[in-house]
Coordinates of C-alpha atoms in Angstrom, one line a residue:
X10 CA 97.3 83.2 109.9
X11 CA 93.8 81.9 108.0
X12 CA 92.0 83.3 110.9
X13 CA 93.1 86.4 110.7
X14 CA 92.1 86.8 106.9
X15 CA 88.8 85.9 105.2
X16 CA 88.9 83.1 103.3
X17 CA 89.9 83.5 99.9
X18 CA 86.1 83.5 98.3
X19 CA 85.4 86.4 100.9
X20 CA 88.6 88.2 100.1
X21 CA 88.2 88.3 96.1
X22 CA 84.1 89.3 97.0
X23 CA 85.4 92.5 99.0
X24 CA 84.8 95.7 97.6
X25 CA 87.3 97.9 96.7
X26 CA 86.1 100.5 98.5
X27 CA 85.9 98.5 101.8
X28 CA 89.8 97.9 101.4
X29 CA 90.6 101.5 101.3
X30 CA 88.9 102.3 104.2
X31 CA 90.0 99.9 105.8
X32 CA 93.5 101.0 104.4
X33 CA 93.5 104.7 105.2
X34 CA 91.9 103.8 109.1
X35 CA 95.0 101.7 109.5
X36 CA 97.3 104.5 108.1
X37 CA 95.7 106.6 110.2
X38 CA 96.2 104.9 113.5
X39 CA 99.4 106.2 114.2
X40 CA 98.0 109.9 113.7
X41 CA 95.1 109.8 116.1
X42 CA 96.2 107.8 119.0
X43 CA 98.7 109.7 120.2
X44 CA 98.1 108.8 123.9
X45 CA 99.5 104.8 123.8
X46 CA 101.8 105.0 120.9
X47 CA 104.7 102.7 122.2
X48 CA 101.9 100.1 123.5
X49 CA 100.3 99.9 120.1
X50 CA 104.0 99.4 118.9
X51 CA 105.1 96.7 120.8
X52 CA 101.0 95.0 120.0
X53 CA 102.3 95.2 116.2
X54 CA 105.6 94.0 117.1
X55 CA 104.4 91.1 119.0
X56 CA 101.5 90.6 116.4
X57 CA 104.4 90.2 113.5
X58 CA 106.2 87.5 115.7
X59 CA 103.6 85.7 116.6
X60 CA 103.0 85.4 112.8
X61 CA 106.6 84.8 112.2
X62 CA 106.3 87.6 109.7
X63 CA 110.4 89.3 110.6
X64 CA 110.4 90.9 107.4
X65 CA 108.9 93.9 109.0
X66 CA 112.2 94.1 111.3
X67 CA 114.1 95.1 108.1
X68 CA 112.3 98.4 107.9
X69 CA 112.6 99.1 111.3
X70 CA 116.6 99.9 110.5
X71 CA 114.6 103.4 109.1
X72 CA 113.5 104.5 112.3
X73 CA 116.7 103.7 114.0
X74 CA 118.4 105.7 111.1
X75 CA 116.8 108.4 111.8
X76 CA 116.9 108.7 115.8
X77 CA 121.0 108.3 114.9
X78 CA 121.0 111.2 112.2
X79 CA 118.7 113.3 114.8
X80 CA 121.4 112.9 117.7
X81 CA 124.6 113.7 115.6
X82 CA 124.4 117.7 116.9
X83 CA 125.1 116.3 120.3
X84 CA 128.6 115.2 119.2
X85 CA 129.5 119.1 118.0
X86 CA 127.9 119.8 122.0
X87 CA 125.0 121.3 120.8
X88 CA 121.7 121.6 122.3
X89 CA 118.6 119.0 120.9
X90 CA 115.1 118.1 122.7
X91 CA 115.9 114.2 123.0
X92 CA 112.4 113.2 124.1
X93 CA 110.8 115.0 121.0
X94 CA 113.2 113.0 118.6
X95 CA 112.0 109.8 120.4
X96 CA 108.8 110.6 120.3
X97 CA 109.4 111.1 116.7
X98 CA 111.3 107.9 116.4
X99 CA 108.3 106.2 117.7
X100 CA 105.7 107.6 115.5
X101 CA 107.3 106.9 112.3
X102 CA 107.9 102.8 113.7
X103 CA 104.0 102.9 114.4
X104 CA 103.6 103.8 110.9
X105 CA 105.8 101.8 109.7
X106 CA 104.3 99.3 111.5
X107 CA 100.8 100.1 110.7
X108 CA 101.5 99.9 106.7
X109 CA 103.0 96.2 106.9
X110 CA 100.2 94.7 109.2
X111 CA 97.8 96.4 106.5
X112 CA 99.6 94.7 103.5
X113 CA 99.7 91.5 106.1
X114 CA 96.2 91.8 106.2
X115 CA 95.0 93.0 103.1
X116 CA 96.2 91.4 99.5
X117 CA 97.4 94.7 97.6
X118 CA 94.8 92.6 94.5
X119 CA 91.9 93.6 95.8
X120 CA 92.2 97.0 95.6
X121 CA 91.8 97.1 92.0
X122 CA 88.2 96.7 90.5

């Protein structure tokens, strides 16, 4: 994992302001690429077990969570637009996603001055 990070002489020389860009255009991701969404999720997914990071797996129960609450109106035989709760479902893992590979990336002390 040192070669994905500067090393730490480079890290605590950063600016501040570097690390929230960086921060909000990794926020963001999820927001503007809405073409390849489930790619970029399985790249993050593969990225965090390649790293042997599974912590991220544990907040992965949210999405799930929700897709579950979402489909509960088909049990009372209502009507509900699957694909767009998926599609949800899959946003909010690429975000998910997106915030831990930032704070994998990115120590939350340099954002301070």
């Amino acid at each position: 994992m040192q070669w994905l990070i500067f090393s730490k002489t480079e890290r605590e020389r950063l600016h501040p302001l570097n690390v929230a860009l960086f921060l909000m255009v990794m926020l963001s991701v999820p927001f503007v690429l809405h073409d390849h969404i489930g790619r970029l999720v399985l790249v993050h997914l593969v990225f965090f077990i390649t790293i042997r990071q599974f912590e991220v797996f544990r907040y992965l129960m949210l999405p799930l969570l929700y897709t579950l609450m979402m489909m509960v109106p088909l049990l009372y035989g209502a009507s509900i637009d699957v694909i767009g709760i998926l599609t949800v479902s899959v946003q909010i893992t690429l975000f998910i996603t997106s915030s831990q590979l930032v704070f994998t990336l990115v120590r939350l002390e340099q954002m301070g001055p």
